[in-house]
Coordinates of C-alpha atoms and ligand atoms in Angstrom, one line a residue:
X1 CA 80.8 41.5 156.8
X2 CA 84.1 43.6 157.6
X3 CA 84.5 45.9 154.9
X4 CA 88.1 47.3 156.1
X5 CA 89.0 44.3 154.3
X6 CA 87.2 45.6 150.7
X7 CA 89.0 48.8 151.3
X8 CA 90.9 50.2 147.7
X9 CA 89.4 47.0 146.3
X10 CA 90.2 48.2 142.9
X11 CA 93.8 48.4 143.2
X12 CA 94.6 45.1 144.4
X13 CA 95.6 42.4 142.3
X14 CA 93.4 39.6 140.9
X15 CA 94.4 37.4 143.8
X16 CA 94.4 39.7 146.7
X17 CA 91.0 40.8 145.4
X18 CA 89.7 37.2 146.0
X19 CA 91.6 37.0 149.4
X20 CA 90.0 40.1 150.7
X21 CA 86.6 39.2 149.9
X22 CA 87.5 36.4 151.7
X23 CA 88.6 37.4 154.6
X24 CA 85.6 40.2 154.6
X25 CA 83.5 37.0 155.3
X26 CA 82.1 37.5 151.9
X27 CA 82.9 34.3 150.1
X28 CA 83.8 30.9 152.0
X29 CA 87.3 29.1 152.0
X30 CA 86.2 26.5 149.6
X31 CA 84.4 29.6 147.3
X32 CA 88.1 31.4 147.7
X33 CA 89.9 27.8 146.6
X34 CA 87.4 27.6 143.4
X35 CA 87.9 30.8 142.5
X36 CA 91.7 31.4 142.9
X37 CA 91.6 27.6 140.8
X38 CA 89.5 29.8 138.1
X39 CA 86.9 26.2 138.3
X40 CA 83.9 28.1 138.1
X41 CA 83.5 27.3 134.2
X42 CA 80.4 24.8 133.0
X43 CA 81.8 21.6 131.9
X44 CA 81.2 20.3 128.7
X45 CA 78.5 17.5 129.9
X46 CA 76.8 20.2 132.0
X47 CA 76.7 22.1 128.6
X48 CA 75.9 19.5 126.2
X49 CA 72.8 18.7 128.5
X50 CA 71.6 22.4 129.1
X51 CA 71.2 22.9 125.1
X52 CA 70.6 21.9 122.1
X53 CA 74.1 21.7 119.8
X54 CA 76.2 22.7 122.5
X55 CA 80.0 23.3 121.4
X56 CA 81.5 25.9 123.7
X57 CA 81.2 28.1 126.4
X58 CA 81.0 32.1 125.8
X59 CA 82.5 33.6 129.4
X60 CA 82.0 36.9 130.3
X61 CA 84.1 38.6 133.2
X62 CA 82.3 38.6 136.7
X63 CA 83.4 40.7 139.4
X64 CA 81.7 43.1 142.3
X65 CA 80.5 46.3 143.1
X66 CA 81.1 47.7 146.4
X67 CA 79.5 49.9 149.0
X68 CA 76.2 49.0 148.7
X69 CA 73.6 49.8 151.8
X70 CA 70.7 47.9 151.2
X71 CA 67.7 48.4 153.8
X72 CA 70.3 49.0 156.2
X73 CA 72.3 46.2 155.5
X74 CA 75.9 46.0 154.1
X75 CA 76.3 43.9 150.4
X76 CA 78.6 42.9 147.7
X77 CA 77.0 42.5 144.2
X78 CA 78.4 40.5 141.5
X79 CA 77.6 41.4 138.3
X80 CA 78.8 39.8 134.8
X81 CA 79.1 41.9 132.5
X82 CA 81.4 43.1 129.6
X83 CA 81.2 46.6 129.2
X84 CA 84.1 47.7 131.3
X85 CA 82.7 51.3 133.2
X86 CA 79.5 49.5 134.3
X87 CA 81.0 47.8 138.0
X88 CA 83.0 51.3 139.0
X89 CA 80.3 53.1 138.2
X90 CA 77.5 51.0 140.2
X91 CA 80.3 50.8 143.3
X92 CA 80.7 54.7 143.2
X93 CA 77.2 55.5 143.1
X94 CA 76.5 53.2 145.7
X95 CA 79.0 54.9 148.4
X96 CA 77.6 58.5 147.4
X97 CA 74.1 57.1 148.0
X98 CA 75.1 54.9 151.3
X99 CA 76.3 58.6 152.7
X100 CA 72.7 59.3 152.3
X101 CA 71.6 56.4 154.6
X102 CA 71.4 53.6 151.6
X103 CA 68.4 52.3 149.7
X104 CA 65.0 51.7 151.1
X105 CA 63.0 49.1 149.1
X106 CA 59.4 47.8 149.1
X107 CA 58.5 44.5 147.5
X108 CA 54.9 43.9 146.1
X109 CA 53.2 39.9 146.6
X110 CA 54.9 38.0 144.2
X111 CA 52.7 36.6 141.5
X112 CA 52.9 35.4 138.2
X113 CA 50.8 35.7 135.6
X114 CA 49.6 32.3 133.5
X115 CA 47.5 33.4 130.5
X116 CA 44.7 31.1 128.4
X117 CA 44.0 33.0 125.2
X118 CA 41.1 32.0 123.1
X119 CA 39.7 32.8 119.9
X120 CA 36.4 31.9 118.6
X121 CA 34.6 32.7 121.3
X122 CA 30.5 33.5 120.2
X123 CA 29.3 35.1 123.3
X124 CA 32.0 36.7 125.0
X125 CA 30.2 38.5 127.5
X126 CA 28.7 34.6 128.8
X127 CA 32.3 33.5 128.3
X128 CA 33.6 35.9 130.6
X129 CA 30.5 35.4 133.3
X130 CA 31.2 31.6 133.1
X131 CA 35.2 32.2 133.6
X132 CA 34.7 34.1 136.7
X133 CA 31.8 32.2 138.2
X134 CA 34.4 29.1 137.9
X135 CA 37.2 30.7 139.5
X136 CA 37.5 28.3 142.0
X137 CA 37.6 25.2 139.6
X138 CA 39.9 26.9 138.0
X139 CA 42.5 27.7 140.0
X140 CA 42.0 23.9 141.9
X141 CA 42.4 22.7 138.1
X142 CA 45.4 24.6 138.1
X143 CA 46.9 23.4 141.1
X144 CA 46.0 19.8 140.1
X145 CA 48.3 20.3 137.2
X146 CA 51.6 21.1 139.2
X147 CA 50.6 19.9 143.0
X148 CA 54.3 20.2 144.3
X149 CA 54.3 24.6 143.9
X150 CA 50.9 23.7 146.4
X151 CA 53.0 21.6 148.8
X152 CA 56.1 24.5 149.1
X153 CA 53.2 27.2 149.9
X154 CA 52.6 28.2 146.6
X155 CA 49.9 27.6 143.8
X156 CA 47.4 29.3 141.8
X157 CA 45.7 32.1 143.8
X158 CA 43.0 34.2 141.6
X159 CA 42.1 34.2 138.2
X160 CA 40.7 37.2 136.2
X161 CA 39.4 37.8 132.7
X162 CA 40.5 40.4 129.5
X163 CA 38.7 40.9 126.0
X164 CA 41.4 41.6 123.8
X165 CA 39.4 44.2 121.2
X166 CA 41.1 45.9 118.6
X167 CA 40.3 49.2 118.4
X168 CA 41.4 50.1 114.9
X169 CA 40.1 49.0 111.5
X170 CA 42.7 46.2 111.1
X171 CA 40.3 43.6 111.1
X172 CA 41.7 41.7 114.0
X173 CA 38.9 39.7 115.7
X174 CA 38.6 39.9 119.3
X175 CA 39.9 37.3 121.5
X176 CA 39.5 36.4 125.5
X177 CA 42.5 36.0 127.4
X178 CA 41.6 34.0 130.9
X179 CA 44.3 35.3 133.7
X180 CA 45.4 32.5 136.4
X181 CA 47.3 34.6 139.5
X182 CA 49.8 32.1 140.4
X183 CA 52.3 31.8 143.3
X184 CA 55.6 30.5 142.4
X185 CA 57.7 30.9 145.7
X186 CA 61.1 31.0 145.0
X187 CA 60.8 30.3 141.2
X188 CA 60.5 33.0 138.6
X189 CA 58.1 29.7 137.4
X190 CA 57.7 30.1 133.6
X191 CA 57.5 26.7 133.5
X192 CA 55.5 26.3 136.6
X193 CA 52.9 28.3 135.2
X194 CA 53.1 27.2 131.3
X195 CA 52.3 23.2 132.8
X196 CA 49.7 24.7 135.0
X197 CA 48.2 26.7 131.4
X198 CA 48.4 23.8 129.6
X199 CA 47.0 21.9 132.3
X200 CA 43.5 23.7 132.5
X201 CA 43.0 25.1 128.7
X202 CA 40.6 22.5 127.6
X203 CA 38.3 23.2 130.5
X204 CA 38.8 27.2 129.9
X205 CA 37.7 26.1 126.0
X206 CA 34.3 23.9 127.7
X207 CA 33.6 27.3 130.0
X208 CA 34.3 29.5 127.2
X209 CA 33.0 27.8 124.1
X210 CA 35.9 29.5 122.3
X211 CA 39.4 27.2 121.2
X212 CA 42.7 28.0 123.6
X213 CA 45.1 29.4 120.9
X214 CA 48.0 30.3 123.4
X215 CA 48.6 28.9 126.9
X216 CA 52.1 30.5 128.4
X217 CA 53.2 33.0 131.1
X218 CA 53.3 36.7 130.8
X219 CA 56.9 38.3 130.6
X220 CA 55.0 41.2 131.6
X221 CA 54.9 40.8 135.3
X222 CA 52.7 43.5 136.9
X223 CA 52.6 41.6 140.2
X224 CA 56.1 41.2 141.5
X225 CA 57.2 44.5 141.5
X226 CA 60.3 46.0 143.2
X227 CA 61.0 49.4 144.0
X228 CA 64.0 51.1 145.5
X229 CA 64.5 54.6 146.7
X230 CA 67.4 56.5 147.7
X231 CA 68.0 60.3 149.3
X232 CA 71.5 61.6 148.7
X233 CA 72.1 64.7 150.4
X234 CA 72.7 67.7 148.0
X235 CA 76.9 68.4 149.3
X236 CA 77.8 65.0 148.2
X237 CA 76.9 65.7 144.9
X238 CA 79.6 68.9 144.5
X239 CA 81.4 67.9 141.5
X240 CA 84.4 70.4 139.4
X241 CA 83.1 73.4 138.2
X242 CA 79.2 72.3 139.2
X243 CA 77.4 73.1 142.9
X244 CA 75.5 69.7 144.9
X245 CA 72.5 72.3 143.8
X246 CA 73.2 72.5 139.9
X247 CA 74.2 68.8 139.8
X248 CA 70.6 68.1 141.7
X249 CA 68.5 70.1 139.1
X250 CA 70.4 68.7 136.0
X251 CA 69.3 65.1 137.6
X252 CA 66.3 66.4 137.6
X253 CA 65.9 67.7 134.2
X254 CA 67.6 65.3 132.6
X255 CA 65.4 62.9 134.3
X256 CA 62.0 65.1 132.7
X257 CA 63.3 65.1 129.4
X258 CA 63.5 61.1 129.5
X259 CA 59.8 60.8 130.7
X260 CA 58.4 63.1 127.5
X261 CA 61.1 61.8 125.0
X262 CA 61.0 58.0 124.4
X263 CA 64.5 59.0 122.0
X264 CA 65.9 59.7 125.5
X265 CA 63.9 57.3 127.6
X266 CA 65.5 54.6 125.8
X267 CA 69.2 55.7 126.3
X268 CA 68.3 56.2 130.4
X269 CA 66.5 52.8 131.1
X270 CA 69.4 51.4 129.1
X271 CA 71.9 52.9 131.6
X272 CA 69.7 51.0 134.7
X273 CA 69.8 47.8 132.4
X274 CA 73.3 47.6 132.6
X275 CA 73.3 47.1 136.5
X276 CA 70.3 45.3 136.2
X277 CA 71.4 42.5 133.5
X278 CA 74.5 42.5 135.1
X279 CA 73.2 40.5 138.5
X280 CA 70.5 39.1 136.5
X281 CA 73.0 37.0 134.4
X282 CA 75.4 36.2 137.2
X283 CA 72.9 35.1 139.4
X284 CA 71.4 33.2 136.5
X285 CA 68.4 34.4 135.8
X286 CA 66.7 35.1 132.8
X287 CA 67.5 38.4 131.3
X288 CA 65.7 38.0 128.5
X289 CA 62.5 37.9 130.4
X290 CA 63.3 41.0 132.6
X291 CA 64.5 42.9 129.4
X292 CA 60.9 41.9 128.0
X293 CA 58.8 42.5 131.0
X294 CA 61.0 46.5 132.4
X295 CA 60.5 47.8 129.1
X296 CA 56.5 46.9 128.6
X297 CA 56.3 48.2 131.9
X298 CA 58.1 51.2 131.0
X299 CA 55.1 52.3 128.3
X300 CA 52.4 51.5 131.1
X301 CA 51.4 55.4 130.3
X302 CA 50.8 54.6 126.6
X303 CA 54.3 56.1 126.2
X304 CA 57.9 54.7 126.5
X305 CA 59.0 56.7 129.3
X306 CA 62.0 56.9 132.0
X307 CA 61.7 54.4 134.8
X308 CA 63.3 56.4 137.0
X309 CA 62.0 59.5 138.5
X310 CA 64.2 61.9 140.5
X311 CA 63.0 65.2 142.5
X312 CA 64.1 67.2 145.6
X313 CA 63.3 66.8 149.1
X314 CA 62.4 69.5 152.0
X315 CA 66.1 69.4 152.8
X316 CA 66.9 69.9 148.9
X317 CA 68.6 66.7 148.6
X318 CA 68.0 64.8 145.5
X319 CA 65.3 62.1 145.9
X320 CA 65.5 58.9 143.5
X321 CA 63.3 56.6 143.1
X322 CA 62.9 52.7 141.1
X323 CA 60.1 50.4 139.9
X324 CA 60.6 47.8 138.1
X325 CA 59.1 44.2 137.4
X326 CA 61.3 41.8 138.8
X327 CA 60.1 38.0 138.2
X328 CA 63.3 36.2 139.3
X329 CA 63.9 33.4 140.9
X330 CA 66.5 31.7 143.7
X331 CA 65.9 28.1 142.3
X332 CA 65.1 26.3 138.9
X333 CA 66.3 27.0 135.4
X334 CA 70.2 27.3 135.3
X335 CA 70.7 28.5 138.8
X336 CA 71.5 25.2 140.7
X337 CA 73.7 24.4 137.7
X338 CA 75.9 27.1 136.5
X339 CA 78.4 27.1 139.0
X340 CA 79.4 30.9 138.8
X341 CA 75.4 31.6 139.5
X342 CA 75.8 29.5 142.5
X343 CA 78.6 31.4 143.5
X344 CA 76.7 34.8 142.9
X345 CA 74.1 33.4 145.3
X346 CA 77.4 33.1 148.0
X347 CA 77.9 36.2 148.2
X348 CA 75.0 37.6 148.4
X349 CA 74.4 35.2 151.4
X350 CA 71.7 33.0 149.6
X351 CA 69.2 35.5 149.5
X352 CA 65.3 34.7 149.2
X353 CA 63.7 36.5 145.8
X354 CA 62.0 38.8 147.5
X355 CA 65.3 39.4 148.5
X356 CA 67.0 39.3 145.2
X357 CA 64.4 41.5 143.8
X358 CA 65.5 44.6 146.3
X359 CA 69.0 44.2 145.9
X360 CA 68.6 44.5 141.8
X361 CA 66.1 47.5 141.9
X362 CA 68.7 49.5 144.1
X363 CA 71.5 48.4 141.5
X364 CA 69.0 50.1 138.8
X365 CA 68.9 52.8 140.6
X366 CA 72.7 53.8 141.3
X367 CA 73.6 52.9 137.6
X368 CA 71.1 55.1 136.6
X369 CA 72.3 57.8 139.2
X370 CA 76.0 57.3 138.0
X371 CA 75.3 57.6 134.4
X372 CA 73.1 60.8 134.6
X373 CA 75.1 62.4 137.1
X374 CA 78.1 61.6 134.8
X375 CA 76.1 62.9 131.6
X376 CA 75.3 66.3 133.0
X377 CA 78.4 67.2 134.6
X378 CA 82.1 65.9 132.8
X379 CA 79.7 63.4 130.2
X380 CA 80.4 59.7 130.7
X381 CA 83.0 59.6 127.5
X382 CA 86.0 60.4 130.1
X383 CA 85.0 57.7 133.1
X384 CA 84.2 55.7 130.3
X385 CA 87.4 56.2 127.9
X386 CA 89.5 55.9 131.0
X387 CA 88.1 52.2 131.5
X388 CA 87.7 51.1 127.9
X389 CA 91.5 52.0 127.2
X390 CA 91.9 48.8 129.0
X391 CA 89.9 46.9 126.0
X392 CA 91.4 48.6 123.5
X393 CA 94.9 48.0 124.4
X394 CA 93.9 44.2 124.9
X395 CA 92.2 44.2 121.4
X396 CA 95.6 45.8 119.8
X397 CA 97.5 43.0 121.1
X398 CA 98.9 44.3 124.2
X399 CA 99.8 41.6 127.0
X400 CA 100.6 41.0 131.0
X401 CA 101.5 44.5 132.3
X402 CA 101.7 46.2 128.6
X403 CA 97.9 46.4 128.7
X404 CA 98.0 48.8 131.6
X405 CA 101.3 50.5 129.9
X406 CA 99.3 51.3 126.8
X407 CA 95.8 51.9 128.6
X408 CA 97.7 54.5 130.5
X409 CA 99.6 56.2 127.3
X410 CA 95.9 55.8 125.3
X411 CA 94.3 57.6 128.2
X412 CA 96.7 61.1 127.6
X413 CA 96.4 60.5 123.7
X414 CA 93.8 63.2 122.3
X415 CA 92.6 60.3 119.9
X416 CA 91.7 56.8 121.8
X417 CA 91.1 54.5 119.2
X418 CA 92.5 51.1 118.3
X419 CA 95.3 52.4 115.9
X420 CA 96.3 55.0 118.5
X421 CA 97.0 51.8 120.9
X422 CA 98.4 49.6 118.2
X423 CA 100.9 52.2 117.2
X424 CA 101.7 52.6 121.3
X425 CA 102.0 49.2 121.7
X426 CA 104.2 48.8 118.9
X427 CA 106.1 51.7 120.2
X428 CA 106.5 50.1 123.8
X429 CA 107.5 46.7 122.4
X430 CA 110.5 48.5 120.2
X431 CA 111.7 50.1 123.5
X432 CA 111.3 46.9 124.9
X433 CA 113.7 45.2 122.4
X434 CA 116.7 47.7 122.5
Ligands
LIG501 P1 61.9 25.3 136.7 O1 61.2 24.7 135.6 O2 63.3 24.8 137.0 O3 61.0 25.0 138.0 C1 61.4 25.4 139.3 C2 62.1 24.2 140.0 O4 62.6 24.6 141.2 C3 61.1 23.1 140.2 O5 61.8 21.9 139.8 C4 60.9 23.1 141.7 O6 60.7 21.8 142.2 C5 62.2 23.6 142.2 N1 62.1 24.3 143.5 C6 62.8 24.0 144.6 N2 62.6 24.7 145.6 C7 61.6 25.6 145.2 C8 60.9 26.6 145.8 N3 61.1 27.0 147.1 N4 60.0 27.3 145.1 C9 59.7 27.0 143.8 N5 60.3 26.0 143.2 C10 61.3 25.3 143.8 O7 62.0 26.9 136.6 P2 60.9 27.9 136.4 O8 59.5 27.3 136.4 O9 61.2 29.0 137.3 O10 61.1 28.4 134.9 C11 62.3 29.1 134.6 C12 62.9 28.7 133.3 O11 61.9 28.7 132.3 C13 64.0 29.6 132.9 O12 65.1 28.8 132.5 C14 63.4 30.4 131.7 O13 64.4 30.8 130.9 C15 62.5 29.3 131.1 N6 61.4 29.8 130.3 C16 61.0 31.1 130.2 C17 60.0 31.5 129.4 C18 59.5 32.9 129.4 O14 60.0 33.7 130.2 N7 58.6 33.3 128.6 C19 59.2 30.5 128.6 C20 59.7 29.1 128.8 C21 60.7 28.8 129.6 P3 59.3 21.0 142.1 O15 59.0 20.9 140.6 O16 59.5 19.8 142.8 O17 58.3 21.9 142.8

């Protein structure tokens, strides 16, 4: 990639923009001619055969954020999203980050999780002996049930047992939930693993002597896990009135106040969700699953607590650092049919999930970075406010180059708010009549 091209990206125009990621080797000619002819929309057949009482499309703006080093490597990141600070945010933090040598990441196996959960089981404690004496049968059985995951390498790899006890006084029986480890390659495999489920419940009921009451994946994927971790030395983080070394222990702090208050904890994994969801939907994957499956994993502890964790090094630089369960996929679902998810994949070269997984944790972590080091220094509402005049001069009406007319008035204005733009549009559009 030749990033001189990508250089004051976000001044260009919408054309040049797409010209330069171009000629950066980012996107191919015929990538370019789609995109400059805007033909990246589903068509209505597409649609009407992807769900149920199709009538529209609902499009949210893609675009990418810059300056990311990824295990050394050099990347552009689309993200689709709608919440205008979110891609200048994740492209600055990723530049003050690269200074520090970029992101390292680590990738755990990836496996799914298939579950078999019974109820009525009698003897649960012969149940459970049975289940694990059967593994093998049950993870052939499994792999019986969807042979061509076996053929690309894949399959059903281990299976292990859970009694599901209640421990309070709510009167909740106990059930057994029969775990099948499961391989799915390049598919974040719900379906893979729901055929396989349904595929071997009626022998888990003959081992177990109980009834199969649910037979689906977990969203809660505790083996595909991703983490990414940063250093950012502690001068680049010098900001107005605030030293690298007061900006570093607010981080910090901040940081410790989301891990004991789940108030906060909320707020701060939000802020990594918005990078998150943002490649997650424009490489078409299924954010309602990650959403599910991150925040389970952030109460782990018994506690909804802060995903990230950030310290200080020997040197005193700030030291970040991102875990998060990552069960996405490169093929099936809608990503070999939405054409704006295939042109995600472009651009980030194709990459293999394992892949995909390490380029998503580091966005997590630089949103998270940009929003906390925003909060604790200026706070985000001027980076922010700057941004969203944009969107409110576009909901007040504002057209063509008044949008950036009255975005730029709004942004003076001590109050920002939709009547404050209306009343400058209005303004603008009298001057422009006399
Ligand atoms: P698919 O059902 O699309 O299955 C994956 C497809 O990719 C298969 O057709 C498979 O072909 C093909 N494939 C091609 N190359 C590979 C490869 N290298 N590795 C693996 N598969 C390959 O998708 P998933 O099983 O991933 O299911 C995801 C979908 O399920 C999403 O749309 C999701 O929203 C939805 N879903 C999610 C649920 C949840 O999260 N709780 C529940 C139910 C559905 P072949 O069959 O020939 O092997």
């Amino acid at each position: 990639m030749d990033t001189t091209h990508l250089s004051k990206f976000y001044k260009k125009s919408h054309i040049e923009k797409i010209d330069s990621l171009f000629l950066a080797g980012v996107i191919s000619k015929k990538e370019k001619d789609r995109l400059m002819s805007q033909s990246l929309e589903l068509d209505v057949d597409t649609g009407n055969n992807m769900i149920e009482n199709y009538i529209s499309n609902y499009s949210l703006p893609m675009g990418v954020a810059l300056n990311y080093v990824i295990d050394k490597e050099e990347l552009v990141v689309p993200m689709a999203i709608e919440e205008p600070s979110v891609i200048a945010a994740s492209s600055f933090a990723a530049k003050i980050i690269g200074s520090g040598g970029g992101f390292k990441t680590t990738v755990s196996q990836r496996q799914m999780i298939g579950q078999v959960t019974l109820k009525n089981v009698d003897d649960i404690h012969a149940a459970v002996k049975n289940v694990e004496d059967a593994e093998q049968a049950i993870v052939e059985r499994a792999n019986e049930a969807y042979p061509s995951i076996v053929k690309r390498g894949g399959g059903a790899r281990s299976v292990s047992v859970r009694i599901l006890e209640d421990d309070t006084d709510s009167g909740i029986p106990t059930f057994l939930s029969v775990h099948v480890h499961i391989d799915t390659q390049e598919a974040m495999g719900a379906n893979i693993v729901n055929t396989m489920m349904e595929g071997i419940a009626p022998y888990i009921e003959e081992l177990t002597g109980g009834k199969a009451l649910l037979r689906i994946l977990t969203n809660y994927a505790t083996e595909c896990l991703a983490t990414a971790t940063c250093e950012i030395p502690v001068h680049k983080l010098k900001t107005g009135e605030f030293s690298g070394e007061e900006v570093r222990d607010r981080i910090i702090e901040a940081t410790q106040v989301a891990t004991i208050d789940p108030y906060r904890a909320v707020t701060h994994n939000k802020g990594i969700m918005n990078g998150v969801d943002a490649v997650i939907v424009a490489t078409g994957n299924d954010w309602r699953a990650i959403e599910a499956g991150v925040h389970a994993y952030a109460s782990r502890s018994g506690q909804y607590r802060s995903l990230t964790t950030w310290s200080k090094n020997d040197k005193g630089d700030l030291v970040g650092k991102l875990t998060l369960p990552l069960p996405i996929g490169t093929v099936g679902g809608s990503i070999s049919i939405h054409p704006a998810a295939k042109l995600a994949h472009a651009i980030l070269n194709h990459p293999k999930a394992h892949k995909l997984e390490r380029i998503i944790v580091s966005v997590g972590l630089a949103q998270n970075f940009a929003a906390v080091r925003a909060l604790v220094t200026e706070g985000i509402q001027k980076g922010h406010m700057g941004l969203h005049a944009r969107s409110l001069a576009i909901s007040a009406g504002a057209k063509g180059d008044h949008v950036q007319q009255v975005a730029d008035i709004l942004k003076k204005s001590k109050h920002k708010n939709l009547q404050r733009a209306k009343n400058i549009l209005l303004n603008l559009l009298d001057e422009f009549d006399r």
